[in-house]
PDB file of C-alpha atoms in Angstrom:
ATOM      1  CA  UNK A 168       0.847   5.194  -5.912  1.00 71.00           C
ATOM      2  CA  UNK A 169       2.144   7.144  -2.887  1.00 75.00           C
ATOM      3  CA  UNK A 170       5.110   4.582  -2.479  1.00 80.00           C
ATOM      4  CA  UNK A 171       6.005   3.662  -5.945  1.00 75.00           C
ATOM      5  CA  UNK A 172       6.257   7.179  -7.341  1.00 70.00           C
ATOM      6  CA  UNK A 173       8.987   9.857  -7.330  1.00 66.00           C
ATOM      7  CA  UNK A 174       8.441  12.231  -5.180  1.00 62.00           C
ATOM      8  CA  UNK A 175       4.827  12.824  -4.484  1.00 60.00           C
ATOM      9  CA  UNK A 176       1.329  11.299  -4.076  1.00 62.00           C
ATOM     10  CA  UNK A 177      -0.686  10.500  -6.983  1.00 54.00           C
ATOM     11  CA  UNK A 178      -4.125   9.865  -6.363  1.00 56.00           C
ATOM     12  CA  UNK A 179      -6.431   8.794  -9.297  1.00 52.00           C
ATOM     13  CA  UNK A 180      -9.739  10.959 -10.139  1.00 49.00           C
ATOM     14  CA  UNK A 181     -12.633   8.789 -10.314  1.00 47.00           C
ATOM     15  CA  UNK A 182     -13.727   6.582  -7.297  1.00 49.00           C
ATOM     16  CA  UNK A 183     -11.049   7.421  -4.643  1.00 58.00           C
ATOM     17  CA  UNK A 184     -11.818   8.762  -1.103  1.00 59.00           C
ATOM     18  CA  UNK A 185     -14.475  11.424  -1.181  1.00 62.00           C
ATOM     19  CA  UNK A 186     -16.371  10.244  -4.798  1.00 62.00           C
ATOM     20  CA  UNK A 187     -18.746   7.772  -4.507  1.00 61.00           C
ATOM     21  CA  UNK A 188     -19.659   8.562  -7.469  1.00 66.00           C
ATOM     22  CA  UNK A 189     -18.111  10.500 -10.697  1.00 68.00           C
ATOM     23  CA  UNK A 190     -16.335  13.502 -11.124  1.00 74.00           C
ATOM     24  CA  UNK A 191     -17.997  15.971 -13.617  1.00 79.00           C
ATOM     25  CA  UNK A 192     -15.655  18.997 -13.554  1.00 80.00           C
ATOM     26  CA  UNK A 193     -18.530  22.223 -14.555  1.00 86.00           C
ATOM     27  CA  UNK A 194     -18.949  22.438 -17.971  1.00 90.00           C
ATOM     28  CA  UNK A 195     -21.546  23.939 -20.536  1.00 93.00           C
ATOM     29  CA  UNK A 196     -23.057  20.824 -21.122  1.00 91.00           C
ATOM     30  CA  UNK A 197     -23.484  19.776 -16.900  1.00 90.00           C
ATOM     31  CA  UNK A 198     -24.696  23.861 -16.870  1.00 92.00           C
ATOM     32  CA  UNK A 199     -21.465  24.773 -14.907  1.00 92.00           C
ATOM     33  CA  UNK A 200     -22.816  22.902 -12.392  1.00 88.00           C
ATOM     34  CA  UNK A 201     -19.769  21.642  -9.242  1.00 83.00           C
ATOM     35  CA  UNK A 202     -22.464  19.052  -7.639  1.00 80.00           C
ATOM     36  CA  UNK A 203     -20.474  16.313  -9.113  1.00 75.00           C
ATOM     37  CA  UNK A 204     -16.764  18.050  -8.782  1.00 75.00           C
ATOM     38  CA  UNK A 205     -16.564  18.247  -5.128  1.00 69.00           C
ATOM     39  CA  UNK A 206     -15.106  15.705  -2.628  1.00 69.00           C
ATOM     40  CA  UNK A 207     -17.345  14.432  -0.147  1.00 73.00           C
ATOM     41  CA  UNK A 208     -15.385  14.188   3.226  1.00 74.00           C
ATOM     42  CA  UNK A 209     -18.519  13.719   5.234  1.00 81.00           C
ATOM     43  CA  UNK A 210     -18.776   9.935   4.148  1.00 81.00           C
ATOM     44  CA  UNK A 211     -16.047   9.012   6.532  1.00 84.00           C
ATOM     45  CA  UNK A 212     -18.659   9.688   9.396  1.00 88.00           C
ATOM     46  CA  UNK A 213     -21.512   7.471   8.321  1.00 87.00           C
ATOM     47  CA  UNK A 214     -21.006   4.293  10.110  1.00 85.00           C
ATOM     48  CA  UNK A 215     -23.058   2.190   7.361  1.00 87.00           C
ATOM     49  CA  UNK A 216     -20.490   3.007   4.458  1.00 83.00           C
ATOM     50  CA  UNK A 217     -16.755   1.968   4.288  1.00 83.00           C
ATOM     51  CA  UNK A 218     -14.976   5.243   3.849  1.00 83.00           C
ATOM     52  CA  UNK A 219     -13.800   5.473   7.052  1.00 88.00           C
ATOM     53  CA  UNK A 220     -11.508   2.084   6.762  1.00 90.00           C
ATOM     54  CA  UNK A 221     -10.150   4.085   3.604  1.00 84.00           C
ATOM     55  CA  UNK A 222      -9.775   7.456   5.376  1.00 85.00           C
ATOM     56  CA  UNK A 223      -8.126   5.505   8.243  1.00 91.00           C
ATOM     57  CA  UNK A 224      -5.784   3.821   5.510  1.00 90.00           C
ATOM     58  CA  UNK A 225      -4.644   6.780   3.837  1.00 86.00           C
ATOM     59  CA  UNK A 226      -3.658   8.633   7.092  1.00 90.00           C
ATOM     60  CA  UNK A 227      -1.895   5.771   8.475  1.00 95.00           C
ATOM     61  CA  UNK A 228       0.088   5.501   4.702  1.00 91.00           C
ATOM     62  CA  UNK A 229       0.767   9.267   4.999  1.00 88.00           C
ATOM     63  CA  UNK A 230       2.111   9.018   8.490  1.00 94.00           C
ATOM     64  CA  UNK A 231       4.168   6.075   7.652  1.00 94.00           C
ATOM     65  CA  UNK A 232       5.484   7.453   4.522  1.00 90.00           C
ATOM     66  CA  UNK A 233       6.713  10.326   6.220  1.00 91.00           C
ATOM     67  CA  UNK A 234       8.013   8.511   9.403  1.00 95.00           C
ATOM     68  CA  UNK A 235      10.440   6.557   7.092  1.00 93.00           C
ATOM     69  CA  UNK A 236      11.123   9.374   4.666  1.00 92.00           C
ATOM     70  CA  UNK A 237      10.455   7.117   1.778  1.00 88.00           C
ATOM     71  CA  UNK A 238      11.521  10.201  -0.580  1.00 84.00           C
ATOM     72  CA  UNK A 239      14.724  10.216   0.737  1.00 87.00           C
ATOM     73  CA  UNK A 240      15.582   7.031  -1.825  1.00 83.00           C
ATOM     74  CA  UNK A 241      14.700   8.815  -5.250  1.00 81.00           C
ATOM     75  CA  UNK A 242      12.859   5.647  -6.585  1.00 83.00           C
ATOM     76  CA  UNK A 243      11.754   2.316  -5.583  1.00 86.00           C
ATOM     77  CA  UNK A 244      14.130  -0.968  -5.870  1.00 89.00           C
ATOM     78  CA  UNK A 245      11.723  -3.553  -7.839  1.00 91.00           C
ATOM     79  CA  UNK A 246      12.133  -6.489  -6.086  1.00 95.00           C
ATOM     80  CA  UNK A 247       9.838  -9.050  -7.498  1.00 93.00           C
ATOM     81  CA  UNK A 248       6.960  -8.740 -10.312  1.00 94.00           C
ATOM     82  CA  UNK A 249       5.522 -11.796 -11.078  1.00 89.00           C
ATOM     83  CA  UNK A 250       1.934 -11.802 -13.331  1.00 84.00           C
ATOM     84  CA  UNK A 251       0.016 -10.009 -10.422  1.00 92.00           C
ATOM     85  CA  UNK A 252       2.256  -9.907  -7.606  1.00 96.00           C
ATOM     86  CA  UNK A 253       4.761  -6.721  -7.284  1.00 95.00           C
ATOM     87  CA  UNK A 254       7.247  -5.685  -4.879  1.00 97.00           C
ATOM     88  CA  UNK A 255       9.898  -2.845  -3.868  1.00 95.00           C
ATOM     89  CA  UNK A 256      12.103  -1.504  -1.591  1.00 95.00           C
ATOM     90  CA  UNK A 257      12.189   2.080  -0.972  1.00 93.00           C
ATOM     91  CA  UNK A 258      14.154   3.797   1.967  1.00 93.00           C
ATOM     92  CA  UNK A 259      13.755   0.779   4.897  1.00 95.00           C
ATOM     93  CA  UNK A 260      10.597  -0.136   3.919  1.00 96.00           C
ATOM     94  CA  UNK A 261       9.534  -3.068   1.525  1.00 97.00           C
ATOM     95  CA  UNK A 262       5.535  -2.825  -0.368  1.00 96.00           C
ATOM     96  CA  UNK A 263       4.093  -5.675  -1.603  1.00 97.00           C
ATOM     97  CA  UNK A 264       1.259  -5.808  -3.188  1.00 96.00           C
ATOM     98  CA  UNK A 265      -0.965  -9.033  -4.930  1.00 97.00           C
ATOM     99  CA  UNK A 266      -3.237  -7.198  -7.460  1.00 95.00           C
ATOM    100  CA  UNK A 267      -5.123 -10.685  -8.404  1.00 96.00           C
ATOM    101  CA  UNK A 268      -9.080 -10.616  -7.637  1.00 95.00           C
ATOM    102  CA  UNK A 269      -9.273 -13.782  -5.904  1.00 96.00           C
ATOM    103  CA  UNK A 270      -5.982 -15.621  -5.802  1.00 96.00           C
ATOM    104  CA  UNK A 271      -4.027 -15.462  -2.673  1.00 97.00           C
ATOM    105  CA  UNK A 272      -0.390 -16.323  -3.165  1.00 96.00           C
ATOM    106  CA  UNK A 273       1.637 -18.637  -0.330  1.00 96.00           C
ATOM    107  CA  UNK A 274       5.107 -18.531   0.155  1.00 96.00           C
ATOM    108  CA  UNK A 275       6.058 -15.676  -2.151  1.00 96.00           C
ATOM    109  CA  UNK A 276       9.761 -16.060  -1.824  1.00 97.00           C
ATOM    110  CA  UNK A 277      11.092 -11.945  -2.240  1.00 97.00           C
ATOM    111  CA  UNK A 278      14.653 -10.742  -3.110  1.00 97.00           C
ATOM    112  CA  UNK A 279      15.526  -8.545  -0.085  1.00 97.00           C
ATOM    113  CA  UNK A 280      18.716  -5.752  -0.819  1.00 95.00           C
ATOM    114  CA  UNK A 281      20.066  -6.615   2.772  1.00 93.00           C
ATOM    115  CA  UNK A 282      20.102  -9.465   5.358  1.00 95.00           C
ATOM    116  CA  UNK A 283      17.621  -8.485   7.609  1.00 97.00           C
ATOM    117  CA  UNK A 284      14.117  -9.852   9.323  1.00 97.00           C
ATOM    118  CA  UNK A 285      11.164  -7.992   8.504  1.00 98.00           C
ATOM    119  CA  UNK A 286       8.122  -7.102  10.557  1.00 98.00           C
ATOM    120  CA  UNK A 287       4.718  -5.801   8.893  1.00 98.00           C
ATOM    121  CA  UNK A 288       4.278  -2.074   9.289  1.00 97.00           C
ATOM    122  CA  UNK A 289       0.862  -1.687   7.707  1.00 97.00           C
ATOM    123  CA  UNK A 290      -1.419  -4.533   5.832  1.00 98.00           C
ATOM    124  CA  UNK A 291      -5.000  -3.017   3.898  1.00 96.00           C
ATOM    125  CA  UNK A 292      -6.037  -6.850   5.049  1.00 97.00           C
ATOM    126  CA  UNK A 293      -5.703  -5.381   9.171  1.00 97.00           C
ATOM    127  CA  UNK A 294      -9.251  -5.553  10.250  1.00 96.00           C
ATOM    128  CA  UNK A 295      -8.906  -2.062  11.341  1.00 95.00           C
ATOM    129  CA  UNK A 296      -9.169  -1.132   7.437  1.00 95.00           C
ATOM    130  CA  UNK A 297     -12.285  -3.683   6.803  1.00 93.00           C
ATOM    131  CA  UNK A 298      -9.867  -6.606   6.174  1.00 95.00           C
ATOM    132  CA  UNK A 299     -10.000  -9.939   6.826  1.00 96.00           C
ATOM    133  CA  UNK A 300      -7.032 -10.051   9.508  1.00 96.00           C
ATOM    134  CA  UNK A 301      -5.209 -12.761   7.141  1.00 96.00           C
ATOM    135  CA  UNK A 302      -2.151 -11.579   7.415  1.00 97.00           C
ATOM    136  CA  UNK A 303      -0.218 -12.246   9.974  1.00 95.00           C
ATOM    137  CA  UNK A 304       2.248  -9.327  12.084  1.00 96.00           C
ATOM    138  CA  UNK A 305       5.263 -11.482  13.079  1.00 95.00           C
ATOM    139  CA  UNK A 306       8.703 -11.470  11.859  1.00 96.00           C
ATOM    140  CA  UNK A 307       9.382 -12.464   8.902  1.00 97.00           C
ATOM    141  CA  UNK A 308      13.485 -13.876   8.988  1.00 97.00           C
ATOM    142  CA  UNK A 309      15.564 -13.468   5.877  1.00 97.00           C
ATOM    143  CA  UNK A 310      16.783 -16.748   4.433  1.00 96.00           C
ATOM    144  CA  UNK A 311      19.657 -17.385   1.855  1.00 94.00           C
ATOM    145  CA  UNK A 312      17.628 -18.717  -1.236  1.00 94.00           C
ATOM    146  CA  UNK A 313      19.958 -19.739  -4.210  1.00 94.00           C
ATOM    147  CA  UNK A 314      22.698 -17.556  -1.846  1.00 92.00           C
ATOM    148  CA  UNK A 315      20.735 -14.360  -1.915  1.00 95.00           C
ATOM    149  CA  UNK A 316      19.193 -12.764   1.317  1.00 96.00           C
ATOM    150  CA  UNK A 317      15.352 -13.399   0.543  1.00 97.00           C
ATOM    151  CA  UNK A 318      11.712 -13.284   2.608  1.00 98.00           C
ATOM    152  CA  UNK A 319       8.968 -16.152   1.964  1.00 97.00           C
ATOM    153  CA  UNK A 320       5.022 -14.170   2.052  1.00 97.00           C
ATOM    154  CA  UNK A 321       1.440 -14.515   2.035  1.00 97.00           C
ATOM    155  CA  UNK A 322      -0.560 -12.109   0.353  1.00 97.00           C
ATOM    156  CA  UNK A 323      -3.952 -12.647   0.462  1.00 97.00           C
ATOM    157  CA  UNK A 324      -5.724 -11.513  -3.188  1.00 97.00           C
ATOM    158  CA  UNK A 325      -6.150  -7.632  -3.575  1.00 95.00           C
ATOM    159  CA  UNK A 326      -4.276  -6.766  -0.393  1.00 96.00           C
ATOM    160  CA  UNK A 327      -1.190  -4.281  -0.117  1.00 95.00           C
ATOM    161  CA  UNK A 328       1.515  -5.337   3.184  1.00 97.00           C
ATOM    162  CA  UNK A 329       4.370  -2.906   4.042  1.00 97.00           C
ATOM    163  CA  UNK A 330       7.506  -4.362   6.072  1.00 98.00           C
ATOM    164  CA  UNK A 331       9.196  -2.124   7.685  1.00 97.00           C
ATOM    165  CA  UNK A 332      13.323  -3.762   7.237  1.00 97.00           C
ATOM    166  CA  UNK A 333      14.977  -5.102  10.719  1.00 96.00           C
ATOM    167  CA  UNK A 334      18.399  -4.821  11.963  1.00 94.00           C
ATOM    168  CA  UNK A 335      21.214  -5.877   9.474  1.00 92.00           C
ATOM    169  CA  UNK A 336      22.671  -8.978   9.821  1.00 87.00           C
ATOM    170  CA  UNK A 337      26.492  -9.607   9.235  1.00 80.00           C
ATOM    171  CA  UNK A 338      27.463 -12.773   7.371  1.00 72.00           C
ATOM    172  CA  UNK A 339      29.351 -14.860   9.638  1.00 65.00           C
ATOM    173  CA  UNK A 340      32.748 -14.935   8.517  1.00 54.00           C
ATOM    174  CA  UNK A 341      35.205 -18.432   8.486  1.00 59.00           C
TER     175      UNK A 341
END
């Protein structure tokens, strides 16, 4: 939601970072109670949970965002959206994301706006984030696919990859 919206970060109210369990704002019928309304930023320090992959996620997002000055481009490019799979381009960097629960996709080939290789910025699949490492930080070269500048992909099921866009390659000319 940070990436694909205008010009700020949406986070959802439910079961984000900081509310294991429900949000139950006070309210005559809790007894105006805030034991369920408050964010719990304590559960990043207990080794046994998995909130710190997610706190270590959303500052490394933040700091990338900001880095590339992804609100500098008003709104993202959609590049691909296939059934679970969607991708854009916003300000250098390209997000794709494979929303399916347990279907990985090979070889997602991905409209790219420019010539240029691509190199993973961020993956939630880094084992530094509680992923399975399946993803792999190489470059990724651009190809001419039905004569448009395009990127082949794995995403592994449920996992979000950022590519941060290389140098710009000039078509070779006659």
């Amino acid at each position: 939601t940070l990436a694909a919206g205008g010009e700020a970060y949406l986070n959802f109210m439910g079961n984000e970072f900081g509310h294991p369990e429900w949000i139950d704002f006070p309210r005559e019928g809790n007894g105006w109670s805030f034991h369920y309304c408050r964010r719990q930023w304590s559960l990043k320090n207990n080794g046994l949970l998995k909130y710190q992959w997610l706190n270590d996620f959303d500052e490394d997002m933040v700091k990338l965002t900001k880095a590339h000055r992804i609100f500098d481009q008003r709104m993202g490019d959609l590049r691909l959206h296939d059934g679970k799979v969607l991708v854009f381009y916003r300000n250098g960097l390209l997000f794709a994301f494979n929303f399916h629960p347990s279907q990985s996709m090979t070889d997602v080939v991905v409209p790219v706006p420019v010539r240029a290789d691509y190199t993973v910025a961020l993956c939630s699949d880094d084992e530094k984030y509680g992923g399975q490492q399946l993803v792999e930080h190489m470059r990724y070269p651009v190809q001419d696919i039905d004569g448009k500048p395009c990127i082949m992909l794995y995403l592994p099921a449920r996992t979000a990859v950022v590519l941060q866009e290389g140098k710009i390659k000039k078509i070779p000319g006659p």
